[in-house]
Coordinates of C-alpha atoms in Angstrom, one line a residue:
Chain A
M224 CA 1.5 12.7 1.2
M225 CA 3.1 15.5 3.0
P226 CA 3.5 15.6 7.0
R227 CA 0.1 18.1 8.0
W228 CA 1.1 19.7 10.8
K229 CA -1.6 21.1 12.9
G230 CA -0.6 24.6 12.9
K231 CA 2.0 27.4 11.7
G232 CA 4.8 27.8 13.5
L233 CA 5.1 23.7 14.7
Q234 CA 6.9 22.0 12.1
A235 CA 9.5 24.7 13.8
K236 CA 8.7 23.5 17.1
A237 CA 9.5 19.7 16.6
N238 CA 12.6 20.8 14.3
A239 CA 13.7 22.6 17.5
D240 CA 12.9 19.6 19.5
P241 CA 13.9 16.5 17.8
M242 CA 12.2 13.2 19.0
S243 CA 15.6 11.5 19.2
K244 CA 16.0 13.6 21.6
I245 CA 13.1 13.8 23.9
V246 CA 13.7 9.7 24.1
S247 CA 17.6 9.5 24.8
Q248 CA 16.4 12.0 27.7
L249 CA 13.1 10.2 28.3
Q250 CA 16.3 7.1 28.6
S251 CA 18.3 8.8 31.4
S252 CA 15.9 9.6 33.4
L253 CA 14.1 5.8 33.4
I254 CA 17.8 4.4 34.4
Q255 CA 18.6 6.9 36.6
F256 CA 15.2 6.6 39.2
E257 CA 15.1 3.1 38.5
T258 CA 11.8 3.5 37.9
R259 CA 9.8 -0.2 37.8
G260 CA 7.7 -1.4 36.2
L261 CA 4.5 -3.8 36.9
L262 CA 3.3 -6.1 35.1
S263 CA 0.0 -6.7 34.6
S264 CA -2.1 -8.3 32.3
C265 CA -1.3 -6.4 28.8
S266 CA -0.2 -3.5 29.7
V267 CA 3.2 -2.4 31.8
L268 CA 2.4 0.5 35.0
V269 CA 4.5 2.5 35.5
E270 CA 4.4 5.0 38.6
V271 CA 6.9 8.1 37.9
D272 CA 7.2 11.5 39.4
A273 CA 6.4 14.8 37.8
E274 CA 9.4 15.3 35.3
L275 CA 9.3 11.7 34.4
A276 CA 5.9 12.2 33.4
D277 CA 6.5 15.2 31.1
L278 CA 9.4 13.1 29.4
L279 CA 6.7 9.9 29.0
N280 CA 3.9 12.7 27.8
R281 CA 7.1 14.2 24.7
S282 CA 8.0 11.0 23.9
C283 CA 4.5 9.7 23.5
F284 CA 4.8 6.5 25.5
G285 CA 2.4 5.3 27.3
R286 CA -0.9 6.3 28.3
P287 CA -1.8 8.5 32.1
R288 CA -3.8 7.0 33.7
I289 CA -6.0 9.6 36.3
T290 CA -5.7 8.8 40.0
A291 CA -6.2 10.6 42.8
Q292 CA -2.4 10.3 43.3
E293 CA -0.8 14.1 43.4
D294 CA 3.0 13.3 43.9
K295 CA 2.8 10.7 41.8
Q296 CA 1.3 9.9 38.0
W297 CA 0.5 6.3 37.0
F298 CA 1.0 5.4 33.3
Q299 CA 0.8 2.6 31.4
L300 CA 2.2 1.0 28.7
D301 CA 1.5 -1.3 25.8
M302 CA 3.3 -4.2 25.1
E303 CA 5.2 -2.9 22.4
E304 CA 6.3 0.1 24.2
A305 CA 7.4 -1.7 27.4
F306 CA 9.3 -4.1 26.0
Y307 CA 11.1 -1.6 23.7
L308 CA 12.1 0.5 26.7
C309 CA 13.3 -2.7 28.5
F310 CA 14.9 -4.7 25.6
S311 CA 15.6 -1.7 23.0
L312 CA 16.7 0.8 25.4
K313 CA 17.6 -1.2 28.4
C314 CA 15.9 1.5 30.7
L315 CA 13.6 -0.6 32.4
K316 CA 12.6 -3.5 34.8
V317 CA 9.6 -5.0 34.8
I318 CA 8.3 -6.8 38.0
G319 CA 5.8 -9.6 37.9
E320 CA 3.1 -10.5 40.2
D321 CA 5.5 -12.3 42.2
G322 CA 7.3 -9.4 42.8
S323 CA 10.8 -11.0 41.1
I324 CA 12.0 -8.6 38.1
K325 CA 11.5 -10.5 35.2
S326 CA 14.3 -11.1 32.1
N327 CA 13.7 -9.7 28.9
E328 CA 13.0 -13.8 28.4
E329 CA 10.6 -13.4 30.3
L330 CA 8.8 -10.7 29.2
W331 CA 9.5 -11.8 25.5
D332 CA 7.1 -15.7 26.4
Y333 CA 5.0 -13.6 28.6
F334 CA 3.7 -11.1 25.7
K335 CA 3.9 -13.8 23.0
S336 CA 1.2 -15.8 25.4
K337 CA -0.7 -12.6 25.3
K338 CA -0.1 -11.7 21.8
L339 CA 0.5 -14.6 19.1
V340 CA 2.5 -12.2 16.4
F341 CA 4.2 -10.3 19.7
P342 CA 7.3 -10.9 17.7
V343 CA 6.2 -9.3 14.1
S344 CA 4.7 -6.2 15.6
Y345 CA 6.9 -5.9 18.0
K346 CA 10.1 -5.6 15.1
V347 CA 7.9 -3.1 12.7
Y348 CA 7.2 -1.0 16.1
S349 CA 11.0 -1.1 16.9
H350 CA 11.3 -0.4 13.4
L351 CA 9.5 2.7 13.2
R352 CA 10.8 3.6 16.6
H353 CA 14.2 3.6 15.8
K354 CA 14.1 5.8 12.7
N355 CA 12.7 8.1 15.3
W356 CA 8.9 8.1 14.3
V357 CA 6.3 8.1 17.2
V358 CA 4.0 5.0 16.8
R359 CA 1.0 4.4 18.8
S360 CA -2.0 1.7 18.6
G361 CA -3.6 1.8 15.2
L362 CA -6.5 0.8 16.8
Q363 CA -9.1 2.3 16.1
Y364 CA -7.9 2.9 12.2
G365 CA -8.4 -1.0 12.4
V366 CA -4.8 -0.8 11.7
D367 CA -1.8 -2.1 14.1
F368 CA -0.2 1.6 14.4
V369 CA 0.1 4.5 13.5
A370 CA 2.5 6.7 12.8
Y371 CA 3.7 10.5 13.4
R372 CA 6.5 12.8 12.2
H373 CA 6.5 13.6 16.2
H374 CA 4.2 14.6 18.8
P375 CA 0.2 14.0 18.0
A376 CA -0.1 17.4 19.4
L377 CA 2.0 18.6 16.3
V378 CA 1.0 17.0 13.4
H379 CA -1.0 14.4 12.3
S380 CA -0.1 11.0 11.5
E381 CA 0.8 10.0 7.7
Y382 CA 0.5 6.6 8.2
A383 CA -1.3 3.3 8.6
V384 CA 0.5 0.7 9.4
L385 CA -0.2 -2.7 9.4
A386 CA 2.5 -5.4 10.6
L387 CA 2.4 -8.0 8.3
S388 CA 4.5 -11.6 8.7
E389 CA 5.4 -13.7 5.2
G390 CA 5.1 -16.5 4.7
D391 CA 2.8 -19.7 5.9
N392 CA 3.1 -19.0 9.7
D393 CA 1.2 -15.4 8.8
L394 CA -0.5 -15.4 11.6
N395 CA -2.1 -11.6 10.8
G396 CA -3.9 -13.0 8.0
R397 CA -4.6 -9.0 6.3
L398 CA -5.1 -8.0 2.9
R399 CA -5.1 -11.9 2.0
V400 CA -8.4 -11.2 -0.1
W401 CA -9.3 -7.8 -2.3
S402 CA -13.0 -6.9 -0.3
D403 CA -9.7 -6.5 3.1
V404 CA -7.4 -4.4 0.6
H405 CA -10.3 -2.1 -1.0
C406 CA -11.9 -1.6 3.0
T407 CA -8.3 -0.9 4.9
V408 CA -7.1 1.6 1.7
R409 CA -10.6 3.6 2.2
L410 CA -10.8 3.9 5.5
C411 CA -6.9 5.3 5.4
G412 CA -7.9 7.5 2.7
S413 CA -10.9 8.6 4.8
V414 CA -8.6 9.4 7.7
A415 CA -6.5 11.0 5.5
K416 CA -3.3 8.7 5.9
T417 CA -1.5 6.5 4.0
L418 CA -1.8 2.6 4.0
L419 CA 1.5 0.7 5.2
T420 CA 2.5 -2.5 5.3
V421 CA 5.8 -3.3 7.1
I422 CA 6.5 -6.7 6.0
V423 CA 8.7 -8.7 8.7
N424 CA 10.9 -11.7 7.0
S425 CA 12.0 -14.3 10.1
N426 CA 14.2 -15.6 7.4
N427 CA 13.5 -19.3 9.4
Q428 CA 14.0 -17.8 12.4
V429 CA 12.0 -19.9 15.6
A430 CA 10.9 -16.5 17.7
N431 CA 12.1 -18.9 21.0
S432 CA 14.2 -15.4 22.7
P433 CA 14.1 -11.7 21.6
S434 CA 18.2 -12.3 20.0
C435 CA 15.8 -13.7 16.5
L436 CA 14.8 -9.8 16.1
E437 CA 18.3 -8.7 15.1
H438 CA 18.0 -11.9 12.3
Y439 CA 14.1 -10.7 11.2
T440 CA 14.5 -8.3 7.9
V441 CA 11.9 -5.8 7.2
E442 CA 10.2 -4.2 4.3
E443 CA 8.1 -1.4 3.8
R444 CA 5.3 -1.0 1.4
T445 CA 2.7 1.6 0.3
I446 CA -0.9 0.2 -1.2
T447 CA -2.3 2.8 -2.6
R448 CA -5.3 3.3 -4.7
W449 CA -5.1 5.0 -8.2
N450 CA -7.7 7.0 -9.7
P451 CA -8.0 6.2 -13.0
E452 CA -10.2 9.6 -13.5
R453 CA -7.7 11.6 -11.5
S454 CA -4.7 11.3 -13.3
R455 CA -5.4 11.8 -17.2
E456 CA -2.7 14.8 -17.4
D457 CA 0.8 14.0 -18.4
Q458 CA 2.9 17.0 -17.2
T459 CA 6.1 15.8 -18.0
G460 CA 5.8 14.7 -21.3
P461 CA 5.9 11.3 -23.5
K462 CA 9.4 9.9 -23.3
N463 CA 9.4 10.5 -19.4
G464 CA 8.4 7.5 -18.0
T465 CA 8.9 9.2 -13.8
K466 CA 5.4 10.9 -13.9
K467 CA 4.1 9.3 -10.0
V468 CA 0.7 7.8 -11.5
Chain B
M260 CA -14.6 -10.5 -33.0
A261 CA -16.8 -7.4 -33.6
T262 CA -19.0 -5.5 -32.6
H263 CA -20.7 -1.7 -32.6
I264 CA -20.7 -0.7 -29.1
A265 CA -22.9 2.3 -27.8
P266 CA -21.8 2.7 -24.0
L267 CA -24.3 4.7 -21.6
R268 CA -22.5 8.0 -22.3
K269 CA -22.2 7.7 -26.1
L270 CA -18.5 8.8 -25.8
W271 CA -17.1 6.3 -28.0
A272 CA -18.2 3.8 -30.0
L273 CA -15.6 0.6 -30.8
H274 CA -16.2 -1.2 -34.0
V275 CA -14.9 -4.7 -33.8
L276 CA -15.0 -7.0 -36.6
D277 CA -14.5 -10.2 -36.6
G278 CA -11.9 -12.3 -39.0
N279 CA -14.0 -12.2 -41.6
D280 CA -14.8 -8.4 -41.5
I281 CA -18.4 -9.6 -40.3
H282 CA -20.3 -7.6 -38.1
L283 CA -21.8 -9.7 -34.8
S284 CA -24.1 -8.2 -32.7
L285 CA -24.2 -7.7 -28.8
K286 CA -25.2 -10.4 -28.2
E287 CA -22.7 -11.8 -30.2
L288 CA -19.7 -10.1 -28.4
Y289 CA -20.9 -11.2 -25.1
E290 CA -20.9 -14.4 -26.1
K291 CA -18.0 -14.7 -27.1
L292 CA -16.9 -12.9 -24.2
S293 CA -17.7 -15.2 -21.9
N294 CA -16.8 -18.3 -23.9
G295 CA -12.9 -16.8 -23.7
K296 CA -10.9 -20.0 -23.9
S297 CA -10.0 -19.2 -19.8
G298 CA -13.0 -17.6 -18.9
C299 CA -11.9 -14.5 -18.4
Y300 CA -12.7 -12.2 -21.1
W301 CA -15.2 -10.5 -19.6
E302 CA -13.1 -8.6 -17.0
L303 CA -10.3 -7.6 -19.3
F304 CA -13.2 -6.4 -21.7
E305 CA -14.1 -4.1 -18.3
V306 CA -10.7 -2.9 -17.9
Y307 CA -10.2 -2.6 -21.6
K308 CA -13.2 -0.4 -22.0
H309 CA -13.2 1.3 -18.7
L310 CA -10.3 2.8 -19.2
R311 CA -10.7 3.7 -22.7
S312 CA -13.5 6.0 -22.3
L313 CA -11.4 7.7 -20.4
G314 CA -9.1 8.9 -22.9
Y315 CA -5.6 6.4 -22.0
V316 CA -4.4 4.5 -24.6
V317 CA -4.6 0.4 -23.8
G318 CA -2.9 -1.9 -25.9
R319 CA -2.1 -5.4 -25.0
H320 CA 1.2 -5.9 -23.6
G321 CA 3.9 -8.5 -25.8
I322 CA 1.8 -7.2 -29.0
P323 CA 3.3 -4.4 -30.8
W324 CA 1.7 -1.7 -32.4
S325 CA 1.0 -1.6 -35.4
V326 CA 3.1 0.9 -37.9
K327 CA 2.2 3.4 -39.9
G328 CA 1.2 2.4 -43.8
Q329 CA 0.6 -1.3 -42.2
H330 CA -2.1 -3.2 -42.0
I331 CA -3.6 -3.2 -38.8
K332 CA -1.8 -5.8 -36.6
S333 CA -3.8 -7.7 -33.2
G334 CA -3.2 -5.2 -30.6
T335 CA -4.6 -2.0 -31.4
C336 CA -8.2 -0.6 -31.3
S337 CA -9.7 2.8 -33.2
L338 CA -12.2 4.7 -32.2
E339 CA -14.7 6.4 -33.9
G340 CA -16.7 9.5 -33.4
S341 CA -15.1 10.2 -30.0
Q342 CA -13.8 14.0 -31.0
E343 CA -12.0 13.7 -27.3
S344 CA -10.0 11.1 -27.0
N345 CA -8.4 10.2 -29.9
E346 CA -7.5 13.9 -31.0
M347 CA -3.8 12.8 -29.8
L348 CA -3.8 9.4 -31.4
E349 CA -1.6 9.8 -34.9
M350 CA -4.4 8.0 -36.9
E351 CA -4.6 6.6 -40.3
P352 CA -7.3 8.5 -41.9
K353 CA -9.5 5.8 -42.6
D354 CA -8.8 3.0 -40.1
E355 CA -10.4 -0.2 -40.0
N356 CA -12.3 -0.5 -36.8
S357 CA -11.1 -3.8 -35.5
V358 CA -9.9 -4.8 -32.2
I359 CA -9.2 -7.9 -33.7
E360 CA -8.3 -10.6 -31.6
L361 CA -7.2 -8.2 -29.0
F362 CA -7.9 -10.5 -26.5
N363 CA -7.8 -13.7 -28.4
N364 CA -5.7 -16.3 -26.7
M365 CA -5.3 -14.2 -23.8
Q366 CA -5.3 -15.4 -20.4
I367 CA -5.9 -13.5 -17.0
T368 CA -3.0 -15.2 -15.1
D369 CA -1.4 -13.2 -12.0
V370 CA 1.9 -13.8 -13.5
S371 CA 1.6 -12.1 -17.2
P372 CA 0.5 -8.8 -17.6
A373 CA -2.5 -7.6 -19.4
F374 CA -1.9 -4.2 -20.6
N375 CA 0.6 -1.0 -21.3
V376 CA -1.1 2.0 -20.4
Y377 CA -0.4 5.5 -21.6
L378 CA -1.7 8.0 -20.6
P379 CA -4.7 10.3 -21.9
N380 CA -2.7 13.3 -23.5
S381 CA 0.8 11.3 -23.6
K382 CA 1.2 12.1 -27.6
F383 CA 0.9 9.0 -28.1
R384 CA 2.5 7.6 -31.3
K385 CA 1.9 4.4 -32.6
S386 CA 4.8 4.2 -34.6
S387 CA 6.9 5.1 -31.6
P388 CA 5.1 4.3 -28.1
G389 CA 8.0 4.3 -26.0
D390 CA 7.7 2.9 -22.4
P391 CA 3.9 2.4 -21.4
S392 CA 3.2 5.0 -18.1
F393 CA 2.9 1.4 -16.5
V394 CA 1.8 -1.8 -17.2
L395 CA -1.4 -3.2 -15.8
Y396 CA -2.2 -6.2 -14.4
I397 CA -5.3 -8.6 -13.7
S398 CA -5.6 -10.5 -10.7
R399 CA -7.9 -13.3 -10.0
C400 CA -8.5 -14.4 -6.8
S401 CA -5.9 -12.7 -3.6
P402 CA -4.0 -9.4 -3.8
P403 CA -0.8 -10.3 -4.2
S404 CA 1.7 -11.2 -2.2
R405 CA 5.2 -9.7 -1.2
V406 CA 7.4 -12.2 -2.9
E407 CA 5.5 -11.6 -6.1
I408 CA 5.5 -8.0 -6.7
E409 CA 9.5 -8.2 -6.2
A410 CA 9.7 -10.6 -9.1
L411 CA 7.7 -8.1 -11.0
E412 CA 9.9 -5.2 -10.0
R413 CA 12.4 -7.1 -11.5
K414 CA 11.1 -7.6 -14.8
H415 CA 9.8 -4.3 -15.1
G416 CA 12.4 -2.0 -13.5
A417 CA 11.9 0.9 -14.1
I418 CA 8.0 1.2 -15.5
P419 CA 5.4 1.4 -12.4
F420 CA 3.0 -1.8 -12.4
K421 CA 0.0 -1.7 -11.2
F422 CA -2.8 -4.3 -10.1
C423 CA -6.6 -4.0 -11.4
H424 CA -9.7 -5.4 -9.8
V425 CA -12.6 -6.4 -11.4
E426 CA -16.0 -7.5 -9.5
N427 CA -18.9 -6.6 -9.6
G428 CA -18.7 -4.6 -12.3
R429 CA -16.1 -2.6 -10.1
V430 CA -12.7 -1.8 -11.5
S431 CA -10.0 -0.9 -9.0
F432 CA -6.7 0.1 -9.1
F433 CA -3.6 -0.7 -6.7
S434 CA 0.0 0.2 -6.9
F435 CA 2.3 -1.7 -4.4
A436 CA 4.8 0.4 -4.1
K437 CA 8.3 -0.1 -2.1
T438 CA 8.5 3.1 0.7
E439 CA 11.4 3.4 2.9
L440 CA 10.2 6.1 5.6
P441 CA 13.2 8.7 6.6
V442 CA 14.7 8.1 9.5
L443 CA 13.8 11.5 11.4
P444 CA 16.0 13.5 13.4

């Protein structure tokens, strides 16, 4: 499926403003201002000035919260987003309710306690973010994430992402039965997205600390429905088996 | 195992003869399909019929097509009375209408492919069929796991494969393709 840009010239605009650069600027600014986040249930709240707010918006981390404050803005980060800024980009520190800064291990344990599949979903989130895709929650589509080629204002998301793990300890439990495959593929199709499964193999690592992540391996697969009524023409000739069916 | 079947749309009629060249009634065919050794002939038949009625060329995986001039072996099927879908097939002028033992001993397992499928207008020739457009697996219980899919990829190499799920009269086809999202700027 080709990317669907939302307007003329937006692809050029995206090319002129690469996401990697925006994220890098965000990282520098967060470090410069020694930004602290507040741990709150399943979110991390950060208070930022206008410049950082702009960078958070452009890099698609967090959601702004409406407040009466004029000079500062509050953003709410998901667990994966917060941990990415803390652990992968090392540009954010998070404070717990006791007022002390949480270590990465403490954050890891905390997030795992809130979400059993956090190690797997984080691995998938960071895997795609490292490739400079914009990754947002896919809850409204019944999946874990949606992945955009750039800012959602410029382009529609192409992929609906399910974070799956291999083996007996798959807590996600998705796509175990055909009805779920039918349902998910159909829903993705109706919103013009391809279903992407990102399968995480823990390689027998116990998820005690975030250092286990580097031993996880990841494989991407798309699941698509083939419609025999639509694919009858063979345009490439009998011997060439490369036509995509 | 044979019968004359005129499906609803009357697009094609399938003549099936048993080993003794005796026509069976539809009831007898359905009974045979239901009593297959692994009880799965019905799904195989549904899939086969679905694809054939759309003009695809479907052969049983692992069974050779007949060679011109030889008696028709199992795994072949010829159409009668349908102009649109068999024009591109090279056919003997008076092919025996037989699906002799097409489904005989066939079992649906998730590890052995059911059919080789060729696109309808692919100028298919029985004498040299070439690689199928894809190999088709019929799924019984659950969707395939990643490990199972990887094993199949090693097995089939460049030839794509698909999984078919039959339930409630619905035949659905799914592809599980490895991919790698590009690193963006």
